[in-house]
Amino acid sequence: MIKLLLVDDQDILLEGLKLILGMEEDIEISGTANNGKKAYEFCKWNMPDVVLMDIQMPELNGVEVTKMIHRDFPKVKVIVLTTFNDDEYIYDALKNGASGYMLKDTSPSEIARAVRTVYNGGALIQSEVAVKVIDKFSELAKEKREKSIDPRTDLLTDREKDICRLIAEGKNNKEIADELFLSQGTVKNHITRVLIKLDLRDRTQLAVFTIKNDL
């Protein structure tokens, strides 16, 4: 059973998610919180498996508390819920250890799948959010004329760089396989080798690495 903490300062959304996600056979709503401070305290004493985290909240926002949770409770996975108006926060959330990024208008069934994905060690960046992330990194690259490229990029083959780019665009293994005319097993093997080469933990870190280094 996946223990899920719901965090949002909008009571209607919080209760709706609690009702709908609580109906999933493998998900248990272990608690709710309406601000970042309460979310951190809940994790401290109850240690949920996954946190579904709103970004804009009083006292501590979602980005700040995600950083704290990732630092102090690394086994707790965080999925950040965002809106298209949260551009500035999405980039910061990427740096602070969240395992998933989804839009607030995502269907409950997709959110449930995302919870299962991150619980099982995966990462998920919704394609619409990935576009925002890419735009933000592009802005930062323009502002910084001299940009240092990580030397680990030289370890990657052209095929591996292609896969990295598609991951940064938010594509899943099947979509990558279809685009590159590969089997899903081959794509999975490539990703595993890339993560080992770059000493990265998951697809989210790989997406950040890819965008930062203009692969």
PDB file of C-alpha atoms in Angstrom:
ATOM      1  CA  MET A   1       0.000   0.000   0.000  1.00  0.00           C
ATOM      2  CA  ILE A   2       1.384   3.411  -1.016  1.00  0.00           C
ATOM      3  CA  LYS A   3       1.106   5.978   1.778  1.00  0.00           C
ATOM      4  CA  LEU A   4       0.262   9.332   0.165  1.00  0.00           C
ATOM      5  CA  LEU A   5       0.319  12.798   1.749  1.00  0.00           C
ATOM      6  CA  LEU A   6      -1.778  15.471   0.002  1.00  0.00           C
ATOM      7  CA  VAL A   7      -0.604  19.079   0.348  1.00  0.00           C
ATOM      8  CA  ASP A   8      -2.622  22.033  -0.974  1.00  0.00           C
ATOM      9  CA  ASP A   9      -4.023  25.241   0.516  1.00  0.00           C
ATOM     10  CA  GLN A  10      -7.271  24.918  -1.477  1.00  0.00           C
ATOM     11  CA  ASP A  11      -9.657  22.841   0.621  1.00  0.00           C
ATOM     12  CA  ILE A  12     -11.892  21.929  -2.324  1.00  0.00           C
ATOM     13  CA  LEU A  13      -9.006  20.509  -4.355  1.00  0.00           C
ATOM     14  CA  LEU A  14      -7.588  18.770  -1.288  1.00  0.00           C
ATOM     15  CA  GLU A  15     -10.861  17.049  -0.451  1.00  0.00           C
ATOM     16  CA  GLY A  16     -11.452  16.123  -4.086  1.00  0.00           C
ATOM     17  CA  LEU A  17      -8.063  14.466  -4.419  1.00  0.00           C
ATOM     18  CA  LYS A  18      -8.532  12.744  -1.082  1.00  0.00           C
ATOM     19  CA  LEU A  19     -11.876  11.297  -2.166  1.00  0.00           C
ATOM     20  CA  ILE A  20     -10.820  10.190  -5.650  1.00  0.00           C
ATOM     21  CA  LEU A  21      -7.284   8.930  -4.986  1.00  0.00           C
ATOM     22  CA  GLY A  22      -8.441   7.275  -1.776  1.00  0.00           C
ATOM     23  CA  MET A  23     -10.569   4.954  -3.903  1.00  0.00           C
ATOM     24  CA  GLU A  24      -7.474   3.421  -5.508  1.00  0.00           C
ATOM     25  CA  GLU A  25      -6.849  -0.055  -4.077  1.00  0.00           C
ATOM     26  CA  ASP A  26      -3.095   0.430  -3.721  1.00  0.00           C
ATOM     27  CA  ILE A  27      -3.104   4.015  -2.385  1.00  0.00           C
ATOM     28  CA  GLU A  28      -3.774   5.027   1.214  1.00  0.00           C
ATOM     29  CA  ILE A  29      -4.266   8.730   2.009  1.00  0.00           C
ATOM     30  CA  SER A  30      -2.125   8.947   5.122  1.00  0.00           C
ATOM     31  CA  GLY A  31      -2.797  12.631   5.704  1.00  0.00           C
ATOM     32  CA  THR A  32      -3.390  16.130   4.344  1.00  0.00           C
ATOM     33  CA  ALA A  33      -1.749  19.506   4.937  1.00  0.00           C
ATOM     34  CA  ASN A  34      -2.639  23.022   3.810  1.00  0.00           C
ATOM     35  CA  ASN A  35       0.829  24.578   3.961  1.00  0.00           C
ATOM     36  CA  GLY A  36       4.476  23.594   3.583  1.00  0.00           C
ATOM     37  CA  LYS A  37       5.304  23.771   7.284  1.00  0.00           C
ATOM     38  CA  LYS A  38       2.596  21.242   8.170  1.00  0.00           C
ATOM     39  CA  ALA A  39       3.710  19.021   5.286  1.00  0.00           C
ATOM     40  CA  TYR A  40       7.265  18.933   6.623  1.00  0.00           C
ATOM     41  CA  GLU A  41       6.098  18.152  10.151  1.00  0.00           C
ATOM     42  CA  PHE A  42       3.859  15.357   8.854  1.00  0.00           C
ATOM     43  CA  CYS A  43       6.800  13.787   7.014  1.00  0.00           C
ATOM     44  CA  LYS A  44       8.918  14.064  10.135  1.00  0.00           C
ATOM     45  CA  TRP A  45       6.508  12.065  12.260  1.00  0.00           C
ATOM     46  CA  ASN A  46       4.652   9.853   9.777  1.00  0.00           C
ATOM     47  CA  MET A  47       7.052   9.307   6.842  1.00  0.00           C
ATOM     48  CA  PRO A  48       4.696   8.896   3.853  1.00  0.00           C
ATOM     49  CA  ASP A  49       5.948   7.187   0.702  1.00  0.00           C
ATOM     50  CA  VAL A  50       4.864   9.944  -1.688  1.00  0.00           C
ATOM     51  CA  VAL A  51       3.844  13.594  -1.267  1.00  0.00           C
ATOM     52  CA  LEU A  52       1.580  15.323  -3.782  1.00  0.00           C
ATOM     53  CA  MET A  53       2.745  18.919  -3.338  1.00  0.00           C
ATOM     54  CA  ASP A  54       1.162  22.203  -4.365  1.00  0.00           C
ATOM     55  CA  ILE A  55       3.643  24.991  -5.156  1.00  0.00           C
ATOM     56  CA  GLN A  56       2.029  28.232  -4.031  1.00  0.00           C
ATOM     57  CA  MET A  57       1.152  27.982  -0.333  1.00  0.00           C
ATOM     58  CA  PRO A  58       1.493  30.118   2.813  1.00  0.00           C
ATOM     59  CA  GLU A  59       4.339  29.844   5.371  1.00  0.00           C
ATOM     60  CA  LEU A  60       6.503  27.543   3.252  1.00  0.00           C
ATOM     61  CA  ASN A  61       5.846  27.153  -0.461  1.00  0.00           C
ATOM     62  CA  GLY A  62       6.096  23.840  -2.282  1.00  0.00           C
ATOM     63  CA  VAL A  63       9.594  24.474  -3.600  1.00  0.00           C
ATOM     64  CA  GLU A  64      10.999  25.323  -0.174  1.00  0.00           C
ATOM     65  CA  VAL A  65       9.464  22.334   1.576  1.00  0.00           C
ATOM     66  CA  THR A  66      10.405  19.972  -1.264  1.00  0.00           C
ATOM     67  CA  LYS A  67      14.023  20.962  -0.724  1.00  0.00           C
ATOM     68  CA  MET A  68      13.700  20.329   3.032  1.00  0.00           C
ATOM     69  CA  ILE A  69      11.993  16.960   2.566  1.00  0.00           C
ATOM     70  CA  HIS A  70      14.566  15.829  -0.016  1.00  0.00           C
ATOM     71  CA  ARG A  71      17.367  16.848   2.345  1.00  0.00           C
ATOM     72  CA  ASP A  72      16.001  15.370   5.564  1.00  0.00           C
ATOM     73  CA  PHE A  73      13.812  12.475   4.371  1.00  0.00           C
ATOM     74  CA  PRO A  74      15.392  11.267   1.097  1.00  0.00           C
ATOM     75  CA  LYS A  75      13.169   8.173   0.922  1.00  0.00           C
ATOM     76  CA  VAL A  76      10.037  10.337   0.636  1.00  0.00           C
ATOM     77  CA  LYS A  77       9.192  11.051  -3.012  1.00  0.00           C
ATOM     78  CA  VAL A  78       7.613  14.366  -4.006  1.00  0.00           C
ATOM     79  CA  ILE A  79       5.357  15.072  -6.978  1.00  0.00           C
ATOM     80  CA  VAL A  80       4.937  18.792  -7.559  1.00  0.00           C
ATOM     81  CA  LEU A  81       1.576  20.057  -8.800  1.00  0.00           C
ATOM     82  CA  THR A  82       1.970  23.183 -10.891  1.00  0.00           C
ATOM     83  CA  THR A  83       0.057  25.567 -13.147  1.00  0.00           C
ATOM     84  CA  PHE A  84       1.206  27.349 -16.290  1.00  0.00           C
ATOM     85  CA  ASN A  85       1.611  30.473 -14.158  1.00  0.00           C
ATOM     86  CA  ASP A  86       4.280  28.868 -11.995  1.00  0.00           C
ATOM     87  CA  ASP A  87       7.168  29.128 -14.492  1.00  0.00           C
ATOM     88  CA  GLU A  88       9.641  30.617 -12.029  1.00  0.00           C
ATOM     89  CA  TYR A  89       8.922  27.871  -9.496  1.00  0.00           C
ATOM     90  CA  ILE A  90       9.227  24.944 -11.912  1.00  0.00           C
ATOM     91  CA  TYR A  91      12.934  25.565 -12.496  1.00  0.00           C
ATOM     92  CA  ASP A  92      13.580  25.839  -8.748  1.00  0.00           C
ATOM     93  CA  ALA A  93      11.587  22.689  -8.037  1.00  0.00           C
ATOM     94  CA  LEU A  94      13.747  20.775 -10.522  1.00  0.00           C
ATOM     95  CA  LYS A  95      16.844  21.654  -8.530  1.00  0.00           C
ATOM     96  CA  ASN A  96      15.358  20.648  -5.217  1.00  0.00           C
ATOM     97  CA  GLY A  97      14.744  16.937  -5.587  1.00  0.00           C
ATOM     98  CA  ALA A  98      11.150  16.424  -6.722  1.00  0.00           C
ATOM     99  CA  SER A  99      10.543  13.178  -8.630  1.00  0.00           C
ATOM    100  CA  GLY A 100       7.491  14.312 -10.589  1.00  0.00           C
ATOM    101  CA  TYR A 101       6.006  17.455 -12.105  1.00  0.00           C
ATOM    102  CA  MET A 102       2.373  17.579 -13.170  1.00  0.00           C
ATOM    103  CA  LEU A 103      -0.199  20.197 -14.064  1.00  0.00           C
ATOM    104  CA  LYS A 104      -3.093  20.736 -11.667  1.00  0.00           C
ATOM    105  CA  ASP A 105      -5.669  19.987 -14.325  1.00  0.00           C
ATOM    106  CA  THR A 106      -4.258  16.484 -14.868  1.00  0.00           C
ATOM    107  CA  SER A 107      -6.857  13.722 -14.555  1.00  0.00           C
ATOM    108  CA  PRO A 108      -6.943  11.795 -11.251  1.00  0.00           C
ATOM    109  CA  SER A 109      -6.117   8.553 -13.076  1.00  0.00           C
ATOM    110  CA  GLU A 110      -2.905  10.103 -14.471  1.00  0.00           C
ATOM    111  CA  ILE A 111      -2.000  11.440 -11.035  1.00  0.00           C
ATOM    112  CA  ALA A 112      -2.520   7.957  -9.579  1.00  0.00           C
ATOM    113  CA  ARG A 113      -0.216   6.509 -12.246  1.00  0.00           C
ATOM    114  CA  ALA A 114       2.382   9.160 -11.421  1.00  0.00           C
ATOM    115  CA  VAL A 115       2.190   8.249  -7.724  1.00  0.00           C
ATOM    116  CA  ARG A 116       2.863   4.607  -8.599  1.00  0.00           C
ATOM    117  CA  THR A 117       5.706   5.575 -10.939  1.00  0.00           C
ATOM    118  CA  VAL A 118       7.665   7.609  -8.405  1.00  0.00           C
ATOM    119  CA  TYR A 119       6.881   5.128  -5.616  1.00  0.00           C
ATOM    120  CA  ASN A 120       8.540   2.423  -7.720  1.00  0.00           C
ATOM    121  CA  GLY A 121      11.663   4.520  -8.197  1.00  0.00           C
ATOM    122  CA  GLY A 122      10.780   6.265 -11.450  1.00  0.00           C
ATOM    123  CA  ALA A 123      10.418   9.919 -12.304  1.00  0.00           C
ATOM    124  CA  LEU A 124       7.805  11.765 -14.320  1.00  0.00           C
ATOM    125  CA  ILE A 125       7.865  15.137 -16.024  1.00  0.00           C
ATOM    126  CA  GLN A 126       4.635  15.851 -17.856  1.00  0.00           C
ATOM    127  CA  SER A 127       5.396  16.972 -21.405  1.00  0.00           C
ATOM    128  CA  GLU A 128       3.663  20.338 -20.957  1.00  0.00           C
ATOM    129  CA  VAL A 129       5.807  21.016 -17.898  1.00  0.00           C
ATOM    130  CA  ALA A 130       8.953  19.866 -19.719  1.00  0.00           C
ATOM    131  CA  VAL A 131       8.370  22.574 -22.323  1.00  0.00           C
ATOM    132  CA  LYS A 132       8.264  25.193 -19.571  1.00  0.00           C
ATOM    133  CA  VAL A 133      11.473  23.839 -18.066  1.00  0.00           C
ATOM    134  CA  ILE A 134      13.262  23.932 -21.415  1.00  0.00           C
ATOM    135  CA  ASP A 135      12.136  27.549 -21.956  1.00  0.00           C
ATOM    136  CA  LYS A 136      13.423  28.548 -18.526  1.00  0.00           C
ATOM    137  CA  PHE A 137      16.818  26.962 -19.043  1.00  0.00           C
ATOM    138  CA  SER A 138      17.064  28.645 -22.451  1.00  0.00           C
ATOM    139  CA  GLU A 139      16.499  32.016 -20.803  1.00  0.00           C
ATOM    140  CA  LEU A 140      19.188  31.312 -18.245  1.00  0.00           C
ATOM    141  CA  ALA A 141      21.611  30.231 -20.960  1.00  0.00           C
ATOM    142  CA  LYS A 142      21.125  33.554 -22.777  1.00  0.00           C
ATOM    143  CA  GLU A 143      21.720  35.530 -19.599  1.00  0.00           C
ATOM    144  CA  LYS A 144      24.961  33.675 -18.913  1.00  0.00           C
ATOM    145  CA  ARG A 145      27.346  34.185 -21.801  1.00  0.00           C
ATOM    146  CA  GLU A 146      30.071  31.880 -20.580  1.00  0.00           C
ATOM    147  CA  LYS A 147      28.452  28.620 -19.751  1.00  0.00           C
ATOM    148  CA  SER A 148      30.549  25.711 -18.480  1.00  0.00           C
ATOM    149  CA  ILE A 149      29.658  22.357 -20.032  1.00  0.00           C
ATOM    150  CA  ASP A 150      29.944  19.295 -17.818  1.00  0.00           C
ATOM    151  CA  PRO A 151      32.842  17.140 -19.126  1.00  0.00           C
ATOM    152  CA  ARG A 152      30.699  14.035 -18.607  1.00  0.00           C
ATOM    153  CA  THR A 153      28.829  14.942 -21.797  1.00  0.00           C
ATOM    154  CA  ASP A 154      31.854  13.589 -23.730  1.00  0.00           C
ATOM    155  CA  LEU A 155      31.084  10.118 -22.379  1.00  0.00           C
ATOM    156  CA  LEU A 156      27.810   9.938 -24.311  1.00  0.00           C
ATOM    157  CA  THR A 157      27.329   8.540 -27.795  1.00  0.00           C
ATOM    158  CA  ASP A 158      25.195  10.390 -30.363  1.00  0.00           C
ATOM    159  CA  ARG A 159      22.385   7.857 -29.835  1.00  0.00           C
ATOM    160  CA  GLU A 160      22.522   8.375 -26.062  1.00  0.00           C
ATOM    161  CA  LYS A 161      22.337  12.144 -26.549  1.00  0.00           C
ATOM    162  CA  ASP A 162      19.268  11.696 -28.752  1.00  0.00           C
ATOM    163  CA  ILE A 163      17.599   9.706 -25.974  1.00  0.00           C
ATOM    164  CA  CYS A 164      18.570  12.335 -23.391  1.00  0.00           C
ATOM    165  CA  ARG A 165      16.949  15.058 -25.501  1.00  0.00           C
ATOM    166  CA  LEU A 166      13.710  13.106 -25.797  1.00  0.00           C
ATOM    167  CA  ILE A 167      13.645  12.442 -22.038  1.00  0.00           C
ATOM    168  CA  ALA A 168      14.091  16.190 -21.460  1.00  0.00           C
ATOM    169  CA  GLU A 169      11.026  16.731 -23.674  1.00  0.00           C
ATOM    170  CA  GLY A 170       9.009  14.548 -21.316  1.00  0.00           C
ATOM    171  CA  LYS A 171       8.692  11.501 -23.572  1.00  0.00           C
ATOM    172  CA  ASN A 172       8.291   8.018 -22.100  1.00  0.00           C
ATOM    173  CA  ASN A 173      10.191   4.903 -23.233  1.00  0.00           C
ATOM    174  CA  LYS A 174       7.543   3.863 -25.777  1.00  0.00           C
ATOM    175  CA  GLU A 175       7.479   7.301 -27.391  1.00  0.00           C
ATOM    176  CA  ILE A 176      11.286   7.368 -27.529  1.00  0.00           C
ATOM    177  CA  ALA A 177      11.369   3.884 -29.039  1.00  0.00           C
ATOM    178  CA  ASP A 178       8.832   4.860 -31.720  1.00  0.00           C
ATOM    179  CA  GLU A 179      10.702   8.047 -32.633  1.00  0.00           C
ATOM    180  CA  LEU A 180      14.129   6.394 -32.854  1.00  0.00           C
ATOM    181  CA  PHE A 181      12.893   3.092 -34.335  1.00  0.00           C
ATOM    182  CA  LEU A 182      14.211   1.083 -31.387  1.00  0.00           C
ATOM    183  CA  SER A 183      12.653  -1.503 -29.092  1.00  0.00           C
ATOM    184  CA  GLN A 184      11.540  -0.350 -25.645  1.00  0.00           C
ATOM    185  CA  GLY A 185      14.049  -2.786 -24.133  1.00  0.00           C
ATOM    186  CA  THR A 186      16.883  -1.162 -26.072  1.00  0.00           C
ATOM    187  CA  VAL A 187      15.778   2.291 -24.934  1.00  0.00           C
ATOM    188  CA  LYS A 188      15.651   1.112 -21.326  1.00  0.00           C
ATOM    189  CA  ASN A 189      19.164  -0.341 -21.611  1.00  0.00           C
ATOM    190  CA  HIS A 190      20.483   2.904 -23.109  1.00  0.00           C
ATOM    191  CA  ILE A 191      18.958   4.937 -20.274  1.00  0.00           C
ATOM    192  CA  THR A 192      20.448   2.614 -17.658  1.00  0.00           C
ATOM    193  CA  ARG A 193      23.921   2.994 -19.217  1.00  0.00           C
ATOM    194  CA  VAL A 194      23.572   6.766 -19.431  1.00  0.00           C
ATOM    195  CA  LEU A 195      22.570   7.059 -15.762  1.00  0.00           C
ATOM    196  CA  ILE A 196      25.611   4.974 -14.803  1.00  0.00           C
ATOM    197  CA  LYS A 197      27.963   6.998 -17.034  1.00  0.00           C
ATOM    198  CA  LEU A 198      26.739  10.320 -15.657  1.00  0.00           C
ATOM    199  CA  ASP A 199      26.323   9.068 -12.077  1.00  0.00           C
ATOM    200  CA  LEU A 200      22.718  10.275 -11.972  1.00  0.00           C
ATOM    201  CA  ARG A 201      19.833   8.855  -9.938  1.00  0.00           C
ATOM    202  CA  ASP A 202      16.837   8.990 -12.254  1.00  0.00           C
ATOM    203  CA  ARG A 203      15.182  10.440 -15.370  1.00  0.00           C
ATOM    204  CA  THR A 204      14.458  13.755 -13.674  1.00  0.00           C
ATOM    205  CA  GLN A 205      18.133  14.358 -12.925  1.00  0.00           C
ATOM    206  CA  LEU A 206      18.960  13.267 -16.473  1.00  0.00           C
ATOM    207  CA  ALA A 207      16.464  15.774 -17.910  1.00  0.00           C
ATOM    208  CA  VAL A 208      18.040  18.564 -15.852  1.00  0.00           C
ATOM    209  CA  PHE A 209      21.556  17.497 -16.935  1.00  0.00           C
ATOM    210  CA  THR A 210      20.492  17.418 -20.589  1.00  0.00           C
ATOM    211  CA  ILE A 211      18.959  20.892 -20.557  1.00  0.00           C
ATOM    212  CA  LYS A 212      21.766  22.459 -18.518  1.00  0.00           C
ATOM    213  CA  ASN A 213      24.379  21.179 -20.958  1.00  0.00           C
ATOM    214  CA  ASP A 214      22.509  21.943 -24.187  1.00  0.00           C
ATOM    215  CA  LEU A 215      22.602  18.325 -25.369  1.00  0.00           C
TER     216      LEU A 215
END
